[in-house]
């Protein structure tokens, strides 16, 4: 028996599924199916919660820029809390990394958003650094921010319900088939039917496509580790920026009186409830201690989460050319929170076959379309450009 027949079924209730569902619920009947008991259990609940318009490749940076206004001015009653809190970013380069810093600053949209600063200024802004870590200076992005991820995620879920949408938890999708021009979907919460299915299953996006016999996008889940630590004998100032190695070998930022550190690891793994490895925690501590004069004290909390990438590291947003009504919203990598508002707006425009909203007017959807992976066009890995 079919439990319900909305217009659109969204698989996955993380930030991607929640935001797209909320946008679409303005015009369609939407049901979100989430396998876990809590929609933020996987990547969405495990991020470092940052917003930077200079992070990620070109498509990611463009989607991040297009998301900025939403974070600053969300719909009325979206959240009782501000979604962003200013946290500058500081990309730092040693003598040996001078070339990498030049390459970073050569990207036009990045150059517009950062100031190039010398070693003395870097050390004044991020006083834990050793002078040699910043010998070639750095790039300072003043208007980056911390994101209140829970406020954003809960805000979208509330907006979805307010617009008549439904979120079902403990609802793992187990089969997916096209019948009579619609998708018939079976889940642990019953069977559903809809003309459109949105695949927002994060690390499991290819596995969901496989349920329907759809070709994968070769999305690779990668483990990333974060650790909250005390510093031995050193107060931690909330005014410090997020400090990141220009080649992303580590980053650290203040977090409620502690220091959040990461070895910026990117270990390919099978999709799972990923846990931190002791070795990655030790590498994080070692790299931050080598780059700074800090002595890391007690580890207060550690976690790992999955960042899932398509081969060219751009998100995959659009209808599958070979499967009518099957929409991909996946491959957000390490940027799925900061790009969510624009990715959701783009999803809604493509599903409705509407014009793109003004913030996406200059964005070329072919940069993120699943069609870029059809035929022999398999782009090479592209980390930042
Ligand atoms: C350590 C770390 C730091 C990060 N820092 C940042 C950051 O600072 N800024 C930023 O923007 N991004 C950051 N990210 C990336 C960000 O967390 C992700 O890009 C984002 O959360 C992806 O959201 P999602 O909704 O696609 O995935 P998820 O949150 O994983 O949601 C996918 C959901 O699909 C569900 N699902 C899967 N299969 C099924 C099925 N068959 N049936 C039903 N449901 C299913 C899963 O249970 C899951 O809840 C970070 C990630 C990590 C790990």
mmCIF file of C-alpha atoms in Angstrom, residues 29 36 58 76 94 102 144 155 226 240 257 267 271 356 382:
data_model
loop_
_atom_site.group_PDB
_atom_site.id
_atom_site.type_symbol
_atom_site.label_atom_id
_atom_site.label_comp_id
_atom_site.label_asym_id
_atom_site.label_seq_id
_atom_site.Cartn_x
_atom_site.Cartn_y
_atom_site.Cartn_z
ATOM 1 C CA UNK A 29 3.916 18.983 -1.818
ATOM 2 C CA UNK A 36 18.438 8.208 10.805
ATOM 3 C CA UNK A 58 35.370 28.142 -8.596
ATOM 4 C CA UNK A 76 11.233 36.231 8.781
ATOM 5 C CA UNK A 94 55.993 29.742 4.646
ATOM 6 C CA UNK A 102 50.823 33.650 -5.521
ATOM 7 C CA UNK A 144 34.451 35.326 6.558
ATOM 8 C CA UNK A 155 15.436 26.919 10.345
ATOM 9 C CA UNK A 226 38.208 17.751 13.953
ATOM 10 C CA UNK A 240 41.807 35.200 16.492
ATOM 11 C CA UNK A 257 37.265 29.025 24.833
ATOM 12 C CA UNK A 267 40.982 9.844 3.508
ATOM 13 C CA UNK A 271 30.101 5.647 3.422
ATOM 14 C CA UNK A 356 17.298 31.427 -11.790
ATOM 15 C CA UNK A 382 40.634 20.365 -9.254
#
